[in-house]
Amino acid sequence: MRMIKMRRTILIILILFVSLLSHAQRSKVLAVFQLIESEKFKEAKEAVEEAVKDEKTWKWPRTWYARGLLCQEAYQKGIKENDKSMYELYPNQLYVAYESYDKALKYDRGGRLDDQIAARMVLLANDILKVGEKKYAAGEYSSALKAFEHVIMINENPVLSLQTDANLIYNTALAAYRSGSWDVALEYLNLLEAGNFSSNVTHLLYSVQMAKGDSLAAERTLIAGIRKYRGDNNLVLMLVDLLLRDNKSEKAVHLLDSVAAIDTGNYIYAYAKGLVHQHTEDYYPAIDAYKEAIQLAPDTAALYANTGVCYYNAGIEIQDHARTISNNSEYVREKARSEEAFISAVEWLEMAVKKNSRDENVVELLQQLYSMLHMNKEVP
């Protein structure tokens, strides 16, 4: 009986000893907060790093909260006073702060620290966002991406559950694009595209898909973008360029006609159709398309210039064909047709110059035509 009582006494003493030891260890963690408050950051770091490695305190939420707070307070003080020893107390200090807060929340099953950590995380997100913006401006896109993604993670943390700003997602996508992180860029760009953010997203999405060698996805992206953002001329021209590269000129013309039937006041579809026909050397259909575009945009110099170039190329084509003809009367007739095309080219190129065309090639071609046709004229 006395032996059982003795064992119980020893057990109680051991329990009390462990309890007191654990309390002592936690007291050391609580002392870290006082060190932080008195800005003794190096001493606080030594104490908290011991605590995160000690089996008696490493699962205690306040241990990790203290570490996060230390990182954040030292960083803010260091930035304010331009003191590297404080804002580089840890490598990647703000990210260490986030990881520490995240662990504190993980171990705090009762949610007692939620409000305190939520308030600190809002400030932390602002600091990390500034880092991201600075890194992006410096061309350090991978570092900027890391920062922006951390801000998104903070916003989406359950203690905040904030709706992430679309501009932040766009900047994150842009940093991913600039750093060549194609899959990450696609993830964020697809989010924005689903929300109809802007035609810039469509452009970037197309560029990423092309970089990944997926021209079919790129084509679908541009088609959807053209229908969604009517009036965005760049998307139309990019699609035409893509289709021509893939030898899909007929598809390009059909698509342009179908979109033009919906967006009837936009000259760009007829202009693009002219470019397609010009690319495939169908010069007179190209001329018809350009003239159709001029009806909608009479002050666009490029339309007159391209019409002139098509007449010139048609003249060259007729002239080359004439050289193969042995019948004299037919040859003369073809030569007259080619000269007629050259004269038309002059008229349209002169109109382009009057519309303030700044294309040096237009001026050079016009001078060449004056010489060919023995016109004693100067470029207007």
Short mmCIF file of C-alpha atoms in Angstrom, two decimals:
data_model
loop_
_atom_site.label_atom_id
_atom_site.label_comp_id
_atom_site.label_asym_id
_atom_site.label_seq_id
_atom_site.Cartn_x
_atom_site.Cartn_y
_atom_site.Cartn_z
CA MET A 1 0.00 0.00 0.00
CA ARG A 2 2.83 2.37 0.92
CA MET A 3 4.55 1.48 -2.41
CA ILE A 4 1.45 2.50 -4.44
CA LYS A 5 1.20 5.82 -2.55
CA MET A 6 4.90 6.45 -3.18
CA ARG A 7 4.48 5.82 -6.91
CA ARG A 8 1.52 8.20 -7.04
CA THR A 9 3.55 10.85 -5.26
CA ILE A 10 6.44 10.48 -7.71
CA LEU A 11 4.02 10.66 -10.66
CA ILE A 12 2.44 13.86 -9.28
CA ILE A 13 5.87 15.38 -8.77
CA LEU A 14 6.88 14.51 -12.36
CA ILE A 15 3.67 16.00 -13.74
CA LEU A 16 4.21 19.18 -11.73
CA PHE A 17 7.84 19.32 -12.87
CA VAL A 18 6.91 18.94 -16.54
CA SER A 19 4.13 21.49 -16.12
CA LEU A 20 6.46 23.99 -14.46
CA LEU A 21 9.12 23.35 -17.11
CA SER A 22 6.60 23.87 -19.90
CA HIS A 23 5.37 27.04 -18.20
CA ALA A 24 8.95 28.25 -17.93
CA GLN A 25 9.54 27.64 -21.62
CA ARG A 26 6.34 29.47 -22.57
CA SER A 27 7.39 32.34 -20.32
CA LYS A 28 10.47 32.67 -22.51
CA VAL A 29 8.21 33.01 -25.54
CA LEU A 30 6.13 35.65 -23.79
CA ALA A 31 9.36 37.49 -23.03
CA VAL A 32 9.94 37.73 -26.80
CA PHE A 33 7.01 40.12 -27.08
CA GLN A 34 8.68 42.40 -24.51
CA LEU A 35 11.94 42.28 -26.45
CA ILE A 36 10.07 43.20 -29.65
CA GLU A 37 8.37 46.09 -27.90
CA SER A 38 11.71 47.40 -26.66
CA GLU A 39 13.13 46.91 -30.21
CA LYS A 40 15.75 44.39 -29.08
CA PHE A 41 15.25 42.44 -32.27
CA LYS A 42 18.44 40.35 -32.27
CA GLU A 43 17.78 39.10 -28.74
CA ALA A 44 14.16 38.41 -29.66
CA LYS A 45 15.30 36.39 -32.68
CA GLU A 46 17.62 34.23 -30.56
CA ALA A 47 14.84 33.54 -28.07
CA VAL A 48 12.13 32.77 -30.59
CA GLU A 49 14.38 30.53 -32.70
CA GLU A 50 15.07 28.47 -29.60
CA ALA A 51 11.33 28.24 -28.99
CA VAL A 52 10.47 27.05 -32.51
CA LYS A 53 12.98 24.21 -32.07
CA ASP A 54 11.92 23.27 -28.54
CA GLU A 55 9.46 20.37 -28.44
CA LYS A 56 7.65 22.04 -25.52
CA THR A 57 6.85 25.25 -27.43
CA TRP A 58 7.12 24.62 -31.16
CA LYS A 59 3.43 23.69 -31.42
CA TRP A 60 2.30 26.58 -29.25
CA PRO A 61 0.51 29.13 -31.46
CA ARG A 62 2.01 32.12 -29.66
CA THR A 63 5.51 30.91 -30.51
CA TRP A 64 4.82 31.32 -34.21
CA TYR A 65 2.81 34.49 -33.71
CA ALA A 66 5.81 35.97 -31.86
CA ARG A 67 8.11 35.01 -34.73
CA GLY A 68 5.82 36.56 -37.32
CA LEU A 69 5.43 39.73 -35.28
CA LEU A 70 9.20 39.98 -34.83
CA CYS A 71 9.82 39.70 -38.57
CA GLN A 72 7.18 42.27 -39.39
CA GLU A 73 8.06 44.82 -36.69
CA ALA A 74 11.79 44.62 -37.40
CA TYR A 75 11.15 45.00 -41.13
CA GLN A 76 8.92 48.04 -40.75
CA LYS A 77 11.34 49.70 -38.31
CA GLY A 78 14.30 48.92 -40.57
CA ILE A 79 12.62 50.35 -43.66
CA LYS A 80 11.64 53.49 -41.77
CA GLU A 81 15.18 54.04 -40.49
CA ASN A 82 16.94 52.56 -43.52
CA ASP A 83 18.63 50.01 -41.27
CA LYS A 84 19.51 46.82 -43.11
CA SER A 85 20.25 44.93 -39.90
CA MET A 86 16.55 45.17 -39.02
CA TYR A 87 14.83 44.69 -42.38
CA GLU A 88 17.19 41.81 -43.19
CA LEU A 89 17.05 40.20 -39.76
CA TYR A 90 15.92 37.08 -41.65
CA PRO A 91 16.43 36.22 -45.32
CA ASN A 92 13.12 36.87 -47.12
CA GLN A 93 11.85 38.37 -43.90
CA LEU A 94 8.29 39.24 -44.95
CA TYR A 95 7.75 35.72 -46.28
CA VAL A 96 9.04 34.29 -42.99
CA ALA A 97 6.46 36.50 -41.26
CA TYR A 98 3.68 35.08 -43.44
CA GLU A 99 4.78 31.48 -42.89
CA SER A 100 4.96 32.09 -39.14
CA TYR A 101 1.46 33.58 -38.96
CA ASP A 102 0.18 30.72 -41.08
CA LYS A 103 1.63 28.17 -38.66
CA ALA A 104 0.22 30.08 -35.69
CA LEU A 105 -3.25 29.81 -37.23
CA LYS A 106 -2.71 26.12 -37.93
CA TYR A 107 -1.87 25.33 -34.30
CA ASP A 108 -4.45 27.75 -32.82
CA ARG A 109 -7.42 25.42 -33.17
CA GLY A 110 -9.60 27.52 -30.92
CA GLY A 111 -9.14 30.60 -33.08
CA ARG A 112 -8.05 32.79 -30.17
CA LEU A 113 -5.41 34.58 -32.27
CA ASP A 114 -7.55 35.06 -35.41
CA ASP A 115 -8.32 38.75 -34.89
CA GLN A 116 -4.78 39.68 -33.94
CA ILE A 117 -3.24 37.84 -36.87
CA ALA A 118 -5.85 39.14 -39.33
CA ALA A 119 -4.91 42.73 -38.44
CA ARG A 120 -1.21 41.97 -38.84
CA MET A 121 -1.76 40.20 -42.16
CA VAL A 122 -3.48 43.22 -43.70
CA LEU A 123 -0.37 45.30 -42.95
CA LEU A 124 1.87 42.47 -44.14
CA ALA A 125 0.06 42.30 -47.48
CA ASN A 126 0.66 46.02 -48.01
CA ASP A 127 4.39 45.66 -47.29
CA ILE A 128 4.76 42.67 -49.62
CA LEU A 129 2.80 44.45 -52.35
CA LYS A 130 5.27 47.37 -52.20
CA VAL A 131 8.13 44.89 -52.56
CA GLY A 132 6.45 43.35 -55.61
CA GLU A 133 5.92 46.72 -57.27
CA LYS A 134 9.53 47.70 -56.62
CA LYS A 135 10.85 44.42 -58.00
CA TYR A 136 8.66 44.70 -61.11
CA ALA A 137 9.85 48.24 -61.79
CA ALA A 138 13.44 46.99 -61.50
CA GLY A 139 12.77 44.22 -64.04
CA GLU A 140 13.09 41.47 -61.42
CA TYR A 141 9.94 39.73 -62.61
CA SER A 142 10.38 36.39 -60.83
CA SER A 143 10.77 38.18 -57.50
CA ALA A 144 7.78 40.38 -58.30
CA LEU A 145 5.71 37.28 -59.10
CA LYS A 146 6.63 35.72 -55.76
CA ALA A 147 5.56 38.87 -53.92
CA PHE A 148 2.25 39.27 -55.76
CA GLU A 149 1.37 35.61 -55.22
CA HIS A 150 2.01 35.98 -51.50
CA VAL A 151 -0.37 38.95 -51.39
CA ILE A 152 -3.02 36.82 -53.09
CA MET A 153 -2.42 34.00 -50.57
CA ILE A 154 -2.81 36.45 -47.69
CA ASN A 155 -6.05 37.83 -49.14
CA GLU A 156 -7.42 34.33 -49.54
CA ASN A 157 -6.43 33.21 -46.03
CA PRO A 158 -9.55 32.14 -44.08
CA VAL A 159 -8.98 34.77 -41.35
CA LEU A 160 -9.38 37.47 -44.00
CA SER A 161 -11.23 35.86 -46.93
CA LEU A 162 -10.95 39.06 -48.96
CA GLN A 163 -11.92 39.21 -52.60
CA THR A 164 -8.66 39.61 -54.49
CA ASP A 165 -8.52 42.78 -56.55
CA ALA A 166 -8.57 42.08 -60.30
CA ASN A 167 -5.73 44.57 -60.83
CA LEU A 168 -3.55 42.53 -58.47
CA ILE A 169 -4.32 39.37 -60.46
CA TYR A 170 -3.45 41.24 -63.66
CA ASN A 171 -0.12 42.42 -62.23
CA THR A 172 0.60 38.87 -61.07
CA ALA A 173 -0.17 37.52 -64.55
CA LEU A 174 2.02 40.20 -66.09
CA ALA A 175 4.94 39.34 -63.78
CA ALA A 176 4.50 35.65 -64.65
CA TYR A 177 4.44 36.52 -68.36
CA ARG A 178 7.55 38.69 -68.11
CA SER A 179 9.41 35.98 -66.19
CA GLY A 180 8.47 33.29 -68.71
CA SER A 181 6.37 31.35 -66.21
CA TRP A 182 3.84 30.38 -68.87
CA ASP A 183 1.66 27.99 -66.87
CA VAL A 184 1.35 30.42 -63.96
CA ALA A 185 0.56 33.24 -66.39
CA LEU A 186 -2.15 31.11 -68.03
CA GLU A 187 -3.75 30.39 -64.67
CA TYR A 188 -4.18 34.06 -63.79
CA LEU A 189 -4.98 35.23 -67.32
CA ASN A 190 -7.76 32.66 -67.64
CA LEU A 191 -9.25 33.97 -64.39
CA LEU A 192 -9.25 37.50 -65.77
CA GLU A 193 -10.53 36.48 -69.19
CA ALA A 194 -13.50 34.76 -67.57
CA GLY A 195 -14.29 38.06 -65.86
CA ASN A 196 -13.96 40.13 -69.07
CA PHE A 197 -11.16 42.23 -67.56
CA SER A 198 -9.81 43.86 -70.75
CA SER A 199 -8.61 43.13 -74.27
CA ASN A 200 -5.03 43.38 -72.95
CA VAL A 201 -5.66 40.06 -71.20
CA THR A 202 -6.75 38.49 -74.49
CA HIS A 203 -3.57 39.77 -76.11
CA LEU A 204 -1.38 38.36 -73.33
CA LEU A 205 -3.26 35.06 -73.30
CA TYR A 206 -2.70 34.74 -77.05
CA SER A 207 1.02 35.53 -76.62
CA VAL A 208 1.44 32.91 -73.88
CA GLN A 209 -0.36 30.25 -75.90
CA MET A 210 1.84 31.00 -78.90
CA ALA A 211 4.94 30.83 -76.69
CA LYS A 212 3.77 27.36 -75.60
CA GLY A 213 3.30 26.39 -79.26
CA ASP A 214 -0.49 26.04 -79.02
CA SER A 215 -1.65 27.99 -82.08
CA LEU A 216 -5.13 26.40 -82.04
CA ALA A 217 -5.79 27.69 -78.51
CA ALA A 218 -4.34 31.07 -79.55
CA GLU A 219 -6.72 31.21 -82.52
CA ARG A 220 -9.74 30.42 -80.32
CA THR A 221 -8.64 33.08 -77.83
CA LEU A 222 -8.44 35.78 -80.50
CA ILE A 223 -11.78 34.84 -82.06
CA ALA A 224 -13.49 35.00 -78.66
CA GLY A 225 -11.71 38.27 -77.88
CA ILE A 226 -12.79 39.91 -81.15
CA ARG A 227 -16.41 39.03 -80.45
CA LYS A 228 -16.12 40.19 -76.85
CA TYR A 229 -14.15 43.41 -77.38
CA ARG A 230 -15.57 44.82 -80.57
CA GLY A 231 -13.50 47.64 -81.94
CA ASP A 232 -10.14 46.32 -80.73
CA ASN A 233 -8.26 46.53 -84.00
CA ASN A 234 -5.10 44.90 -82.68
CA LEU A 235 -6.87 41.62 -81.94
CA VAL A 236 -8.27 41.52 -85.47
CA LEU A 237 -4.89 42.14 -87.05
CA MET A 238 -3.21 39.56 -84.80
CA LEU A 239 -5.79 36.96 -85.82
CA VAL A 240 -5.32 37.71 -89.50
CA ASP A 241 -1.55 37.41 -89.09
CA LEU A 242 -1.96 34.08 -87.28
CA LEU A 243 -4.33 32.65 -89.88
CA LEU A 244 -2.07 33.71 -92.73
CA ARG A 245 0.92 32.10 -91.05
CA ASP A 246 -1.12 28.90 -90.82
CA ASN A 247 -2.18 29.22 -94.50
CA LYS A 248 -5.83 29.75 -93.55
CA SER A 249 -6.59 32.75 -95.77
CA GLU A 250 -10.10 31.56 -96.70
CA LYS A 251 -10.97 31.08 -93.04
CA ALA A 252 -9.65 34.57 -92.30
CA VAL A 253 -11.86 36.15 -94.97
CA HIS A 254 -14.93 34.20 -93.83
CA LEU A 255 -14.36 35.19 -90.21
CA LEU A 256 -13.86 38.85 -91.09
CA ASP A 257 -17.05 38.91 -93.14
CA SER A 258 -19.04 37.32 -90.31
CA VAL A 259 -17.75 39.79 -87.71
CA ALA A 260 -18.19 42.75 -90.06
CA ALA A 261 -21.84 41.80 -90.48
CA ILE A 262 -22.28 42.34 -86.73
CA ASP A 263 -20.00 45.35 -86.20
CA THR A 264 -20.98 47.18 -89.38
CA GLY A 265 -19.42 50.55 -88.61
CA ASN A 266 -15.87 49.33 -88.05
CA TYR A 267 -13.53 49.71 -91.03
CA ILE A 268 -10.91 47.36 -89.62
CA TYR A 269 -12.61 44.19 -90.89
CA ALA A 270 -12.59 45.35 -94.51
CA TYR A 271 -9.03 46.61 -94.04
CA ALA A 272 -7.94 43.23 -92.65
CA LYS A 273 -9.70 41.44 -95.50
CA GLY A 274 -7.72 43.61 -97.91
CA LEU A 275 -4.51 42.58 -96.17
CA VAL A 276 -5.43 38.91 -96.54
CA HIS A 277 -6.12 39.23 -100.27
CA GLN A 278 -2.96 41.30 -100.74
CA HIS A 279 -0.93 38.65 -98.95
CA THR A 280 -2.28 35.95 -101.29
CA GLU A 281 -1.64 38.26 -104.30
CA ASP A 282 -5.33 38.62 -105.12
CA TYR A 283 -4.85 42.31 -105.80
CA TYR A 284 -8.22 43.36 -107.21
CA PRO A 285 -10.27 41.73 -104.40
CA ALA A 286 -7.84 43.47 -102.03
CA ILE A 287 -8.50 46.81 -103.75
CA ASP A 288 -12.25 46.29 -103.41
CA ALA A 289 -11.84 45.56 -99.70
CA TYR A 290 -9.69 48.67 -99.15
CA LYS A 291 -12.21 50.85 -100.99
CA GLU A 292 -14.94 49.42 -98.77
CA ALA A 293 -12.86 50.33 -95.71
CA ILE A 294 -12.30 53.87 -97.05
CA GLN A 295 -16.07 54.41 -97.08
CA LEU A 296 -15.98 53.90 -93.29
CA ALA A 297 -12.65 55.59 -92.55
CA PRO A 298 -11.91 58.14 -95.30
CA ASP A 299 -9.03 59.78 -93.41
CA THR A 300 -6.96 56.64 -92.87
CA ALA A 301 -3.83 57.11 -94.99
CA ALA A 302 -2.81 53.43 -94.87
CA LEU A 303 -5.93 52.43 -96.81
CA TYR A 304 -4.98 54.70 -99.73
CA ALA A 305 -1.36 53.57 -99.58
CA ASN A 306 -2.28 49.87 -99.65
CA THR A 307 -4.70 50.44 -102.52
CA GLY A 308 -1.92 52.14 -104.46
CA VAL A 309 0.51 49.32 -103.74
CA CYS A 310 -2.05 46.76 -104.94
CA TYR A 311 -2.53 48.65 -108.23
CA TYR A 312 1.25 48.79 -108.63
CA ASN A 313 1.64 45.04 -107.97
CA ALA A 314 -1.25 44.26 -110.33
CA GLY A 315 0.50 46.37 -113.00
CA ILE A 316 3.75 44.45 -112.51
CA GLU A 317 1.85 41.16 -112.73
CA ILE A 318 0.14 42.20 -116.00
CA GLN A 319 3.45 43.48 -117.36
CA ASP A 320 5.19 40.19 -116.61
CA HIS A 321 2.38 38.30 -118.29
CA ALA A 322 2.58 40.56 -121.34
CA ARG A 323 6.21 39.55 -121.89
CA THR A 324 5.08 35.96 -122.48
CA ILE A 325 2.59 36.93 -125.23
CA SER A 326 3.68 36.50 -128.85
CA ASN A 327 0.57 38.07 -130.43
CA ASN A 328 1.40 41.75 -130.94
CA SER A 329 -2.12 43.19 -130.59
CA GLU A 330 -2.75 41.21 -127.41
CA TYR A 331 0.64 42.33 -126.10
CA VAL A 332 -0.21 45.99 -126.73
CA ARG A 333 -3.56 45.54 -124.99
CA GLU A 334 -1.90 44.02 -121.92
CA LYS A 335 0.76 46.76 -121.85
CA ALA A 336 -2.03 49.34 -121.83
CA ARG A 337 -3.71 47.53 -118.95
CA SER A 338 -0.49 47.52 -116.94
CA GLU A 339 0.03 51.24 -117.59
CA GLU A 340 -3.54 51.91 -116.51
CA ALA A 341 -2.84 50.05 -113.25
CA PHE A 342 0.35 52.10 -112.70
CA ILE A 343 -1.52 55.35 -113.26
CA SER A 344 -4.15 54.24 -110.73
CA ALA A 345 -1.32 53.40 -108.33
CA VAL A 346 0.01 56.96 -108.69
CA GLU A 347 -3.42 58.46 -107.96
CA TRP A 348 -3.93 56.41 -104.81
CA LEU A 349 -0.39 56.90 -103.53
CA GLU A 350 -0.70 60.66 -104.04
CA MET A 351 -3.91 60.58 -102.01
CA ALA A 352 -2.08 58.67 -99.28
CA VAL A 353 0.58 61.39 -99.14
CA LYS A 354 -2.11 64.08 -98.96
CA LYS A 355 -3.65 62.15 -96.05
CA ASN A 356 -0.32 62.66 -94.26
CA SER A 357 1.15 59.21 -94.81
CA ARG A 358 4.56 59.10 -93.11
CA ASP A 359 5.61 55.89 -94.85
CA GLU A 360 8.92 56.46 -96.66
CA ASN A 361 8.19 53.43 -98.87
CA VAL A 362 5.13 55.21 -100.26
CA VAL A 363 7.18 58.25 -101.27
CA GLU A 364 9.89 56.06 -102.78
CA LEU A 365 7.38 54.00 -104.80
CA LEU A 366 5.66 57.15 -106.03
CA GLN A 367 8.96 58.57 -107.27
CA GLN A 368 9.67 55.25 -109.01
CA LEU A 369 6.30 55.37 -110.76
CA TYR A 370 6.84 58.97 -111.89
CA SER A 371 10.07 57.83 -113.53
CA MET A 372 8.50 54.70 -115.08
CA LEU A 373 5.61 56.69 -116.56
CA HIS A 374 7.85 59.60 -117.61
CA MET A 375 5.85 61.99 -115.43
CA ASN A 376 7.60 65.26 -114.78
CA LYS A 377 6.25 65.56 -111.26
CA GLU A 378 7.40 65.90 -107.66
CA VAL A 379 5.90 64.05 -104.70
CA PRO A 380 3.19 66.33 -103.26
#
